[in-house]
Coordinates of C-alpha atoms in Angstrom, one line a residue:
Chain A
M1390 CA -42.0 104.9 -142.8
L1391 CA -39.4 107.6 -142.1
L1392 CA -41.6 110.0 -143.9
A1393 CA -44.7 108.9 -142.1
A1394 CA -42.7 109.4 -138.8
G1395 CA -41.9 112.7 -140.1
C1396 CA -45.4 113.6 -140.9
L1397 CA -46.5 112.6 -137.5
M1398 CA -43.6 114.8 -135.9
A1399 CA -44.6 117.6 -138.0
L1400 CA -48.3 117.3 -137.2
A1401 CA -47.5 116.9 -133.5
A1402 CA -45.4 120.1 -133.7
H1403 CA -48.2 121.9 -135.3
A1404 CA -50.8 120.4 -132.8
D1405 CA -48.4 121.9 -130.0
G1406 CA -48.8 125.3 -131.7
A1407 CA -45.6 125.7 -133.7
Y1408 CA -46.2 129.3 -134.1
S1409 CA -42.8 130.4 -135.2
Y1410 CA -43.6 133.6 -137.1
L1411 CA -45.8 136.7 -136.5
T1412 CA -47.2 137.6 -139.8
F1413 CA -48.6 141.0 -140.6
T1414 CA -51.3 141.7 -143.3
H1415 CA -51.2 145.1 -145.0
N1416 CA -54.2 146.7 -146.4
N1417 CA -53.3 145.5 -149.8
L1418 CA -53.2 142.1 -148.5
A1419 CA -49.4 141.8 -148.8
E1420 CA -48.1 139.8 -146.0
Q1421 CA -44.8 140.3 -144.0
S1422 CA -43.4 137.9 -141.4
F1423 CA -41.0 138.1 -138.6
S1424 CA -39.6 135.4 -136.7
A1425 CA -41.6 135.3 -133.4
A1426 CA -38.8 134.6 -131.2
D1427 CA -37.7 137.5 -128.8
L1428 CA -39.8 139.9 -130.9
T1429 CA -40.6 143.4 -129.5
I1430 CA -43.1 145.8 -131.0
T1431 CA -43.7 149.4 -129.9
F1432 CA -46.0 151.9 -131.3
E1433 CA -45.0 155.5 -131.7
N1434 CA -45.9 158.3 -134.1
G1435 CA -48.5 156.3 -136.1
Q1436 CA -45.9 153.3 -136.7
A1437 CA -45.3 150.0 -135.4
V1438 CA -41.7 149.5 -134.6
V1439 CA -40.7 145.8 -134.8
A1440 CA -37.4 144.9 -133.1
Q1441 CA -35.5 141.9 -133.2
N1442 CA -31.9 140.9 -132.6
G1443 CA -30.9 144.7 -132.9
N1444 CA -33.0 145.1 -136.2
K1445 CA -35.9 147.4 -136.4
T1446 CA -38.4 147.5 -139.1
T1447 CA -41.0 150.2 -139.0
L1448 CA -44.6 149.5 -140.3
A1449 CA -47.2 152.2 -140.9
L1450 CA -50.1 151.5 -138.4
D1451 CA -52.8 152.8 -140.8
D1452 CA -51.5 150.3 -143.4
L1453 CA -51.9 147.3 -141.1
Q1454 CA -55.0 145.1 -141.3
K1455 CA -54.1 142.4 -138.9
M1456 CA -51.3 140.0 -137.6
R1457 CA -51.4 136.4 -136.7
F1458 CA -49.0 133.7 -135.7
T1459 CA -48.1 131.3 -138.4
A1460 CA -45.9 128.0 -138.6
E1461 CA -44.0 129.4 -141.8
P1462 CA -43.1 132.8 -142.9
A1463 CA -45.3 134.5 -145.4
G1464 CA -44.3 134.4 -149.1
V1465 CA -41.7 131.7 -148.4
E1466 CA -40.1 130.1 -151.4
E1467 CA -36.9 128.7 -152.5
V1468 CA -34.3 131.3 -153.2
V1469 CA -34.4 131.9 -156.8
A1470 CA -31.6 133.1 -159.1
E1471 CA -33.0 136.6 -159.4
A1472 CA -33.0 137.1 -155.6
N1473 CA -30.0 139.4 -155.6
G1474 CA -29.2 142.6 -153.7
P1475 CA -28.5 142.6 -149.9
L1476 CA -29.7 139.5 -148.5
T1477 CA -30.2 139.3 -144.8
V1478 CA -30.2 135.8 -143.3
V1479 CA -31.6 134.6 -140.1
S1480 CA -31.9 131.1 -138.5
L1481 CA -35.0 129.5 -137.8
S1482 CA -34.8 130.4 -134.2
G1483 CA -34.6 134.0 -135.1
Q1484 CA -30.9 134.7 -134.8
R1485 CA -29.5 137.1 -137.2
V1486 CA -26.7 135.3 -139.3
G1487 CA -25.6 138.1 -141.4
T1488 CA -26.2 140.3 -144.5
F1489 CA -24.6 139.3 -147.8
K1490 CA -24.2 141.4 -151.1
D1491 CA -25.5 138.6 -153.3
K1492 CA -26.6 135.1 -153.4
A1493 CA -23.4 133.7 -154.4
T1494 CA -21.7 135.1 -151.5
M1495 CA -24.4 133.9 -149.2
E1496 CA -24.2 130.4 -150.4
R1497 CA -20.4 130.3 -149.9
S1498 CA -20.7 131.6 -146.4
L1499 CA -23.6 129.6 -144.8
K1500 CA -23.1 126.4 -143.0
K1501 CA -25.5 123.4 -143.8
G1502 CA -28.9 124.0 -142.5
L1503 CA -32.2 125.9 -143.0
Y1504 CA -32.3 129.6 -143.0
V1505 CA -34.8 132.5 -143.7
V1506 CA -33.5 135.0 -146.3
K1507 CA -34.9 138.3 -146.4
T1508 CA -34.5 140.7 -149.4
A1509 CA -35.9 144.1 -149.9
G1510 CA -39.1 142.8 -151.1
K1511 CA -39.4 139.2 -150.1
T1512 CA -38.7 136.5 -147.8
Y1513 CA -37.3 133.1 -148.8
K1514 CA -36.5 129.8 -147.2
Y1515 CA -33.0 128.5 -148.0
E1516 CA -31.4 125.2 -147.4
A1517 CA -27.6 125.3 -147.4
R1518 CA -26.1 122.0 -148.4
Chain B
M282 CA -20.2 114.8 -147.9
N283 CA -19.4 113.5 -144.5
T284 CA -18.8 110.0 -143.6
F285 CA -22.4 109.6 -142.4
F286 CA -23.5 109.4 -145.9
T287 CA -20.7 107.1 -147.2
N288 CA -21.5 103.7 -148.7
M289 CA -25.2 104.4 -149.1
T290 CA -27.7 103.9 -151.8
L291 CA -29.4 106.8 -153.3
G292 CA -32.6 105.7 -152.0
T293 CA -31.1 105.4 -148.5
M294 CA -29.5 108.8 -148.8
V295 CA -32.8 110.5 -149.7
R296 CA -34.5 108.9 -146.7
R297 CA -31.7 109.7 -144.6
K298 CA -31.7 113.2 -145.7
A299 CA -35.4 113.5 -145.2
L300 CA -34.9 112.4 -141.7
A301 CA -32.2 115.0 -141.1
L302 CA -34.3 117.6 -142.3
L303 CA -37.0 116.6 -140.1
M304 CA -34.7 116.3 -137.1
L305 CA -33.5 119.8 -137.9
F306 CA -37.1 121.2 -137.9
A307 CA -38.3 119.2 -134.9
P308 CA -36.2 120.7 -132.3
V309 CA -36.8 124.2 -133.7
S310 CA -40.6 123.6 -133.7
A311 CA -40.4 122.4 -130.1
F312 CA -38.5 125.4 -129.2
V313 CA -41.0 127.8 -130.7
S314 CA -44.1 125.7 -129.9
A315 CA -45.1 127.9 -126.8
Q316 CA -45.0 131.4 -128.0
T317 CA -46.8 134.0 -125.9
L318 CA -47.8 137.5 -127.1
N319 CA -47.6 139.9 -124.2
V320 CA -49.3 143.2 -124.6
K321 CA -48.0 145.6 -121.8
V322 CA -50.2 148.4 -120.8
G323 CA -48.3 150.4 -118.0
E324 CA -47.5 147.8 -115.5
V325 CA -50.3 145.3 -116.7
T326 CA -49.2 142.6 -119.1
Y327 CA -51.9 140.6 -120.9
A328 CA -50.3 137.4 -121.9
H329 CA -51.9 135.9 -124.9
M330 CA -51.1 132.2 -125.9
A331 CA -50.2 132.1 -129.6
E332 CA -52.6 129.2 -130.2
Q333 CA -55.4 131.2 -128.8
T334 CA -54.9 134.5 -130.8
G335 CA -56.0 133.8 -134.3
D336 CA -56.2 136.9 -136.4
M337 CA -55.3 140.0 -134.3
L338 CA -57.0 142.9 -135.9
F339 CA -55.8 146.5 -136.4
D340 CA -58.3 149.2 -136.6
N341 CA -57.7 152.6 -138.2
G342 CA -54.2 152.5 -136.9
S343 CA -55.4 153.1 -133.3
T344 CA -56.4 149.9 -131.9
L345 CA -55.3 146.2 -131.8
T346 CA -57.9 143.5 -130.8
V347 CA -56.5 140.2 -129.4
Q348 CA -58.8 137.5 -128.1
G349 CA -61.7 140.1 -127.8
K350 CA -59.7 142.7 -125.9
T351 CA -59.3 145.8 -127.8
Y352 CA -56.1 147.8 -126.9
Q353 CA -55.7 151.5 -127.4
L354 CA -52.3 151.5 -129.2
A355 CA -51.5 154.8 -127.7
E356 CA -51.7 153.2 -124.2
V357 CA -49.7 150.1 -125.1
T358 CA -46.2 150.2 -123.8
S359 CA -45.0 147.4 -125.8
V360 CA -45.9 144.0 -127.4
T361 CA -43.4 141.2 -126.9
V362 CA -43.3 137.6 -128.0
N363 CA -41.5 135.1 -125.6
N364 CA -41.9 131.6 -124.4
N365 CA -43.4 132.4 -121.0
R366 CA -46.6 130.3 -120.8
V367 CA -49.3 131.9 -118.6
A368 CA -52.1 129.5 -117.6
D369 CA -55.7 130.3 -118.6
N370 CA -57.9 131.9 -115.9
T371 CA -54.9 133.3 -113.8
I372 CA -53.8 136.6 -112.7
A373 CA -50.6 137.3 -111.1
V374 CA -49.7 140.3 -109.1
N375 CA -46.1 141.0 -108.1
Y376 CA -45.5 143.9 -105.8
Q377 CA -42.2 145.6 -106.2
G378 CA -42.0 148.4 -103.7
A379 CA -43.7 151.4 -105.1
K380 CA -45.1 149.6 -108.1
A381 CA -46.7 146.3 -108.9
Q382 CA -46.6 144.2 -112.1
V383 CA -49.8 142.3 -113.0
T384 CA -49.9 139.5 -115.6
V385 CA -53.3 138.6 -117.0
A386 CA -54.0 135.5 -118.8
G387 CA -55.0 136.2 -122.4
N388 CA -58.3 134.4 -122.1
L389 CA -59.3 136.8 -119.3
A390 CA -58.1 140.0 -121.0
Q391 CA -61.6 140.9 -122.4
H392 CA -63.4 140.3 -119.1
V393 CA -61.4 142.1 -116.6
T394 CA -60.6 145.8 -115.9
V395 CA -57.2 146.0 -114.4
S396 CA -55.3 149.0 -113.0
A397 CA -52.1 149.3 -111.2
V398 CA -51.5 152.7 -109.9
G399 CA -48.3 152.7 -108.0
A400 CA -48.6 149.5 -106.0
D401 CA -52.4 149.8 -105.7
V402 CA -53.9 147.1 -107.8
R403 CA -57.6 146.8 -108.9
V404 CA -59.1 143.9 -110.8
V405 CA -62.7 144.0 -111.5
A406 CA -64.2 141.0 -113.6
D407 CA -67.3 141.6 -115.6
S408 CA -70.5 139.6 -115.2
T409 CA -70.0 138.0 -118.6
Y410 CA -67.3 135.8 -117.2
M411 CA -68.4 133.1 -114.7
G412 CA -65.4 131.0 -114.7
A413 CA -63.1 130.8 -111.6
I414 CA -60.2 133.1 -111.5
A415 CA -56.9 132.2 -109.9
Y416 CA -55.1 135.1 -108.3
T417 CA -51.6 135.0 -107.1
L418 CA -50.1 137.8 -105.0
T419 CA -46.4 137.9 -104.4
G420 CA -43.6 140.4 -103.6
S421 CA -43.5 143.2 -101.2
S422 CA -44.7 146.8 -100.8
A423 CA -45.1 149.2 -98.0
D424 CA -47.6 151.2 -99.7
G425 CA -49.7 149.0 -101.8
S426 CA -53.1 147.2 -101.9
F427 CA -55.1 144.7 -103.7
Y428 CA -58.7 145.1 -104.5
M429 CA -60.8 142.6 -106.5
D430 CA -64.5 142.4 -107.5
G431 CA -66.4 140.1 -109.8
D432 CA -69.5 137.7 -110.1
A433 CA -67.7 134.4 -110.1
K434 CA -65.8 132.2 -107.6
A435 CA -62.0 132.7 -107.2
S436 CA -58.9 131.6 -105.4
I437 CA -56.2 134.1 -104.0
T438 CA -53.0 132.6 -103.3
L439 CA -50.8 134.5 -101.2
D440 CA -47.2 133.4 -101.9
N441 CA -44.6 135.1 -99.7
L442 CA -46.5 138.4 -99.7
S443 CA -45.7 141.4 -97.7
L444 CA -48.2 144.1 -98.3
T445 CA -48.9 147.2 -96.2
S446 CA -51.4 149.7 -97.3
A447 CA -50.7 153.4 -96.3
K448 CA -54.3 154.6 -97.0
D449 CA -56.8 151.7 -97.0
G450 CA -57.2 147.9 -96.3
A451 CA -54.3 145.7 -97.6
I452 CA -56.6 143.3 -99.5
T453 CA -60.3 143.8 -100.2
I454 CA -62.3 141.2 -102.0
D455 CA -65.8 142.4 -103.0
D456 CA -66.5 139.4 -105.1
G457 CA -69.3 137.8 -102.8
K458 CA -68.9 134.2 -104.2
K459 CA -66.8 131.2 -103.0
I460 CA -63.2 132.5 -102.3
D461 CA -60.3 130.1 -101.5
V462 CA -57.5 131.7 -99.8
N463 CA -54.2 129.7 -100.2
L464 CA -51.3 130.4 -97.9
V465 CA -47.9 129.7 -99.4
G466 CA -44.8 130.4 -97.5
T467 CA -44.7 133.5 -95.2
N468 CA -47.1 136.3 -95.8
V469 CA -47.6 139.6 -93.8
L470 CA -50.5 142.2 -94.2
A471 CA -51.0 145.5 -92.5
D472 CA -53.4 148.2 -93.1
A473 CA -53.4 152.0 -92.8
A474 CA -54.2 153.4 -89.3
T475 CA -57.0 155.6 -90.7
G476 CA -59.4 155.0 -93.5
L477 CA -62.9 153.6 -94.4
Q478 CA -61.7 150.0 -94.6
S479 CA -63.6 147.4 -92.6
A480 CA -60.5 145.2 -92.1
C481 CA -57.0 144.8 -93.2
L482 CA -58.0 141.6 -95.0
Y483 CA -61.8 141.8 -96.1
I484 CA -63.5 139.3 -98.1
N485 CA -67.1 139.6 -99.2
G486 CA -67.7 135.8 -100.0
H487 CA -67.6 132.3 -98.6
V488 CA -64.1 131.7 -97.6
D489 CA -61.9 128.6 -97.1
L490 CA -58.5 129.3 -95.7
L491 CA -56.2 126.6 -97.2
G492 CA -52.5 125.8 -97.7
E493 CA -49.6 125.2 -95.5
G494 CA -48.2 128.7 -95.2
T495 CA -48.5 131.4 -92.7
L496 CA -50.3 134.7 -92.8
A497 CA -49.7 137.6 -90.1
I498 CA -52.1 140.3 -90.1
K499 CA -52.0 143.8 -88.4
G500 CA -55.4 145.4 -88.1
N501 CA -54.3 149.0 -87.5
C502 CA -57.6 150.7 -88.1
R503 CA -60.5 148.4 -87.3
H504 CA -60.8 144.5 -87.7
A505 CA -57.7 142.5 -88.8
Y506 CA -59.8 140.0 -90.9
S507 CA -63.4 140.2 -91.9
S508 CA -65.7 138.2 -94.1
D509 CA -69.4 139.0 -94.9
E510 CA -70.2 135.3 -95.1
Y511 CA -68.9 132.3 -93.8
T512 CA -65.2 131.5 -93.1
R513 CA -63.7 128.0 -92.8
M514 CA -60.2 127.6 -91.7
V515 CA -59.0 124.4 -93.1
S516 CA -55.2 124.6 -92.7
G517 CA -52.4 126.9 -92.6
T518 CA -51.3 129.3 -89.9
L519 CA -53.2 132.6 -89.3
T520 CA -51.8 135.0 -86.9
V521 CA -53.7 138.3 -86.0
E522 CA -50.9 140.2 -84.3
S523 CA -52.9 143.1 -83.4
A524 CA -56.4 144.5 -84.1
K525 CA -58.0 147.7 -83.0
A526 CA -61.3 146.2 -83.3
D527 CA -62.0 142.4 -83.7
G528 CA -59.3 140.0 -84.7
V529 CA -61.6 137.8 -86.8
H530 CA -64.9 139.3 -87.8
V531 CA -67.4 137.0 -89.6
K532 CA -71.1 137.7 -90.5
Q533 CA -72.4 134.3 -91.1
Y534 CA -70.4 131.5 -89.4
F535 CA -66.9 130.6 -88.6
E536 CA -65.7 126.9 -88.7
M537 CA -62.3 125.9 -87.5
C538 CA -61.4 122.7 -89.1
G539 CA -57.6 122.6 -88.8
G540 CA -54.5 124.8 -88.9
T541 CA -53.4 127.3 -86.3
L542 CA -55.2 130.5 -85.5
T543 CA -53.6 133.0 -83.0
V544 CA -55.4 136.2 -82.3
N545 CA -54.3 139.3 -80.3
S546 CA -57.0 141.9 -80.3
E547 CA -58.2 145.0 -78.6
G548 CA -61.8 144.1 -79.7
D549 CA -63.3 140.7 -79.7
G550 CA -60.8 138.0 -80.8
I551 CA -63.3 136.0 -82.8
D552 CA -66.6 137.7 -83.4
V553 CA -69.3 135.9 -85.3
G554 CA -72.4 137.9 -86.2
A555 CA -75.9 136.6 -87.3
K556 CA -76.2 138.8 -90.2
K557 CA -77.4 136.2 -92.9
K558 CA -80.8 135.2 -92.0
G559 CA -82.0 131.9 -93.7
C560 CA -78.4 130.9 -94.3
D561 CA -76.7 127.9 -93.0
N562 CA -75.4 128.0 -89.5
N563 CA -76.1 131.8 -89.3
G564 CA -74.2 133.2 -86.2
Q565 CA -72.5 130.1 -85.3
L566 CA -69.0 129.3 -84.3
I567 CA -68.0 125.7 -84.8
L568 CA -64.7 124.3 -83.5
N569 CA -64.0 121.0 -85.0
G570 CA -60.2 121.0 -85.0
G571 CA -56.9 122.8 -85.2
V572 CA -55.3 125.0 -82.6
V573 CA -56.7 128.3 -81.5
A574 CA -55.2 130.9 -79.2
V575 CA -57.0 134.1 -78.6
T576 CA -56.1 137.0 -76.3
A577 CA -58.6 140.0 -76.2
T578 CA -57.4 142.9 -74.2
G579 CA -60.0 145.7 -74.6
E580 CA -62.8 146.8 -72.2
G581 CA -65.8 144.7 -72.8
A582 CA -63.8 142.4 -75.5
K583 CA -64.7 138.7 -75.6
A584 CA -62.1 136.2 -76.6
I585 CA -64.5 134.0 -78.5
K586 CA -68.0 135.3 -79.4
A587 CA -70.9 134.1 -81.5
D588 CA -74.4 135.6 -81.8
S589 CA -75.8 132.1 -82.0
T590 CA -74.7 128.6 -80.9
I591 CA -71.1 127.7 -80.2
T592 CA -70.3 124.1 -80.9
M593 CA -66.9 122.4 -80.1
T594 CA -66.1 118.9 -81.3
G595 CA -62.3 119.0 -81.5
G596 CA -59.3 120.9 -81.5
T597 CA -57.3 122.9 -78.9
V598 CA -58.6 126.3 -78.0
T599 CA -57.2 128.8 -75.6
G600 CA -59.1 132.0 -74.8
K601 CA -58.0 134.8 -72.6
T602 CA -59.4 138.3 -71.6
T603 CA -57.8 141.0 -69.7
G604 CA -60.4 143.8 -70.0
S605 CA -63.1 144.9 -67.6
A606 CA -66.8 145.0 -68.0
Y607 CA -68.1 148.5 -68.7
F608 CA -71.0 150.6 -68.5
D609 CA -72.7 151.0 -72.0
A610 CA -74.5 154.2 -72.1
T611 CA -76.3 153.4 -75.3
V612 CA -78.3 150.8 -73.6
N613 CA -77.8 152.0 -70.1
D614 CA -76.7 148.7 -68.9
I615 CA -73.4 146.9 -68.2
G616 CA -71.5 145.5 -71.2
G617 CA -70.0 142.2 -70.0
V618 CA -66.7 140.7 -70.7
S619 CA -66.2 136.8 -71.1
S620 CA -63.7 134.5 -72.7
L621 CA -66.5 132.7 -74.5
K622 CA -69.8 134.4 -75.3
A623 CA -72.6 132.5 -77.0
G624 CA -75.7 134.3 -78.1
G625 CA -77.4 130.9 -78.2
K626 CA -76.2 127.5 -76.8
F627 CA -72.7 126.2 -76.0
L628 CA -72.2 122.7 -76.8
M629 CA -69.0 120.9 -76.0
K630 CA -68.6 117.5 -77.4
G631 CA -64.9 117.2 -77.6
G632 CA -61.6 118.9 -77.8
S633 CA -59.7 121.0 -75.2
L634 CA -60.8 124.4 -74.2
S635 CA -59.0 126.6 -71.7
L636 CA -60.3 130.0 -70.7
T637 CA -59.1 132.7 -68.5
S638 CA -60.6 136.1 -67.7
T639 CA -58.9 138.4 -65.4
G640 CA -60.8 141.7 -65.5
P641 CA -63.5 143.1 -63.2
G642 CA -66.7 141.5 -63.8
A643 CA -65.1 139.3 -66.5
K644 CA -66.8 135.9 -67.0
G645 CA -65.2 132.8 -68.3
I646 CA -68.2 131.3 -70.4
N647 CA -71.3 133.2 -70.8
A648 CA -74.3 131.9 -72.7
D649 CA -77.8 133.2 -73.4
G650 CA -78.9 129.6 -74.1
D651 CA -78.2 126.2 -72.8
I652 CA -74.8 124.9 -71.9
V653 CA -74.3 121.1 -72.5
I654 CA -71.0 119.3 -71.9
D655 CA -70.7 115.9 -73.3
N656 CA -67.2 115.4 -73.7
G657 CA -63.8 116.9 -73.9
Q658 CA -61.2 118.9 -71.6
L659 CA -62.6 122.2 -70.2
S660 CA -60.8 124.7 -68.0
V661 CA -62.2 128.0 -67.0
V662 CA -60.7 130.5 -64.7
T663 CA -61.8 133.9 -63.6
T664 CA -59.9 136.2 -61.1
G665 CA -61.5 139.6 -61.4
D666 CA -63.4 141.5 -58.8
L667 CA -67.0 142.4 -58.9
Y668 CA -67.8 145.2 -61.4
V669 CA -69.9 147.9 -60.2
Y670 CA -71.5 150.9 -61.8
N671 CA -73.9 152.8 -59.6
A672 CA -76.6 150.5 -58.5
L673 CA -75.5 148.0 -61.3
D674 CA -73.0 145.3 -60.9
T675 CA -71.8 142.1 -62.8
K676 CA -69.9 139.1 -61.2
P677 CA -67.1 137.2 -62.6
H678 CA -68.6 133.9 -62.7
A679 CA -66.5 131.0 -64.3
V680 CA -69.5 129.6 -66.3
N681 CA -72.8 131.5 -66.6
T682 CA -76.0 131.0 -68.5
D683 CA -79.7 132.3 -68.8
G684 CA -80.5 128.6 -69.6
T685 CA -79.7 125.3 -68.2
I686 CA -76.4 123.6 -67.5
T687 CA -76.1 119.8 -68.3
I688 CA -72.7 117.9 -67.7
N689 CA -73.0 114.5 -69.3
G690 CA -69.2 113.8 -69.7
G691 CA -65.7 115.3 -70.1
T692 CA -63.2 116.7 -67.5
L693 CA -64.0 120.1 -66.2
F694 CA -62.1 122.4 -63.9
V695 CA -64.0 125.5 -63.4
A696 CA -62.9 128.3 -61.0
A697 CA -64.4 131.6 -60.4
S698 CA -62.9 134.4 -58.3
S699 CA -64.0 135.0 -54.6
V700 CA -66.9 137.0 -55.7
G701 CA -68.2 134.6 -58.4
R702 CA -69.6 131.1 -58.8
A703 CA -68.1 128.4 -60.6
L704 CA -71.2 127.5 -62.5
S705 CA -74.1 129.9 -62.3
T706 CA -77.7 129.6 -63.6
D707 CA -81.2 130.4 -62.4
F708 CA -82.4 127.3 -64.1
A709 CA -81.6 123.5 -63.9
F710 CA -78.0 122.5 -63.4
L711 CA -77.7 118.7 -64.0
V712 CA -74.7 116.6 -63.6
N713 CA -75.1 113.2 -65.3
G714 CA -71.5 112.2 -66.0
G715 CA -68.0 113.6 -66.3
T716 CA -65.3 114.5 -63.8
L717 CA -65.9 118.0 -62.4
M718 CA -64.3 120.3 -60.0
G719 CA -66.0 123.7 -59.5
I720 CA -64.4 126.2 -57.3
G721 CA -65.8 129.9 -56.4
G722 CA -66.4 132.3 -53.7
K723 CA -69.9 131.5 -53.8
K724 CA -71.6 128.1 -53.9
S725 CA -72.4 126.1 -57.0
E726 CA -74.7 123.1 -56.6
P727 CA -76.5 120.9 -59.0
T728 CA -80.2 121.1 -59.0
G729 CA -80.5 117.4 -60.3
G730 CA -78.8 114.7 -62.6
T731 CA -77.8 111.2 -62.1
Q732 CA -74.4 111.5 -60.8
K733 CA -73.5 112.2 -57.3
Y734 CA -71.5 115.2 -56.1
K735 CA -70.2 116.9 -53.1
V736 CA -69.8 120.5 -52.0
Y737 CA -66.9 121.6 -49.6
K738 CA -67.1 125.0 -48.0
A739 CA -64.2 127.4 -46.8
Q740 CA -61.5 125.8 -48.7
N741 CA -58.1 127.4 -49.0
I742 CA -57.2 126.9 -52.6
K743 CA -53.6 128.0 -53.4
A744 CA -52.0 128.6 -56.8
G745 CA -49.8 125.8 -57.8
A746 CA -50.9 123.3 -55.3
T747 CA -52.9 120.2 -56.2
A748 CA -56.6 120.3 -55.0
A749 CA -57.9 116.9 -54.5
Y750 CA -61.4 115.8 -53.3
D751 CA -62.9 112.4 -53.6
G752 CA -60.6 111.2 -56.3
V753 CA -61.1 114.6 -58.3
S754 CA -57.7 116.1 -58.6
F755 CA -56.4 119.1 -60.3
T756 CA -53.3 121.4 -60.2
I757 CA -54.5 125.0 -59.4
P758 CA -53.4 127.6 -62.0
A759 CA -50.7 130.0 -61.0
I760 CA -53.1 133.0 -61.2
Y761 CA -55.6 131.5 -59.0
N762 CA -56.0 131.9 -55.1
N763 CA -59.3 131.6 -53.1
S764 CA -58.8 131.4 -49.2
K765 CA -62.5 130.8 -48.6
A766 CA -63.6 128.6 -51.5
Q767 CA -66.7 126.6 -52.1
V768 CA -65.5 123.4 -54.1
L769 CA -67.9 121.3 -55.9
V770 CA -66.7 117.9 -57.1
S771 CA -68.4 115.0 -59.0
K772 CA -67.2 112.0 -60.7
A773 CA -68.5 108.7 -61.8
G774 CA -68.7 106.2 -59.0
M775 CA -68.7 108.8 -56.2

């Protein structure tokens, strides 16, 4: 019953347009997502500069095929053991939580909740328990 | 594990945890459910609702296409995402002094060409879009304007707008379709003293004036308000503070249904042309309700004028002229002045109409067609001298027609100056009912009708006094005196 209610809520949220992420598709079909909340994009010198919460990411315009709103970030999967290196963590509402040197540090630092974890090459969903 | 999870079975814990996760997601989903992608080009922002965008395609690193609108990235100031919802089919213009910010609903983006140069805003909708567009104009500018064209009906809401153009009309609507003008709050428009504009507020279209707000207009160049087709005033308060030409200039018909209309003009106060042959009510002025107060001051200016029939069924209307008749060299004749000029009939079926003309040769009511009074309250006063130009002259009659005059009812006080008649016609003048007092320097006498009347000669009529004859009694207006008046009275049962 609870799961059914949850499914209904999720469907309702989707029907309302839960477009939480702006996902870019590169020419090689690789996808890159940004939390949509308070996102700003400017275009200069052949590049799209994606700014959010003080962070800036530069994308080469001639490498971009399209963008679209998505309910989930592209390439999201549970954090796996090999996801090491600097880990940038943002909340689901797009607030930057922090950057951690490795997964173990991150796990010790986060309060319970769901987060998006960005590494150099991938974006993950992570649930702190 | 916190106390919430204590003493629970494993199954219960799993279900509770699932619920907790859903509760965590739900508010986030709700929070982000209303994303809007705003593409800003200069001062124009195109607001695309996330759910309508689908794939937004980049092309060759130089363009981005969203909802059919292709943006040149070199021209895009920024793209932002926020939660500000913008309703479909809307365009909002906010004037901010020397500039204006325009917000266009994403679904319209591909159908409109928008520019905002300084505070001069132009919106042109292409012919592929036939839906109604709702425009809202707000803010203030002392050097701004709004121009709109398209092929579909539209609504224009003026919401506490203060807009003065330094080089053109303040608002120009070239659309030609049904246009609703909604007044919200206090609005002020003024145009430049020079320019090619027809009016400070010009609308090529079928106009309904709506809302509960006010609009004050200064026509510093020509007309204050002009529409190429009909205009119906339904509600609201429209004040023409000044007009170099006509206060309200309409080319098909003007219908007053409600609200308050005040006009101060150098040209005609309300001028209805008959420029739409074959269209409904062409050239007519229809007074069905509301309050109208018109003062026209120019030489030859009429307070209320229509090229065809003027019909009054309700409302309260006051018309005043102060200008003189004049010699019009283009037609080699005298151009007349009157408070109310009908190119056709004048039909009064109800309401209250008060007219005053004070200039030389200025008449009260002047109709080319028949005049019929069935009901209502009518007061007409003229005080001017005879107007003479060489061998030509024109007299300041209170009511004058080239047709017949028929009074079937109503209450009428009609007073012409010492050189005019109260009621003047070369044709039939019939009194069948109503209560009438007609005063003039020259005699007015019915040619027939079913109701008796009397004429009194050489009466001394004084301003502010009560004139009473045979049970017909009126207080003489403060501006009127006539020491040798001819007085016509008639009422039921005389």
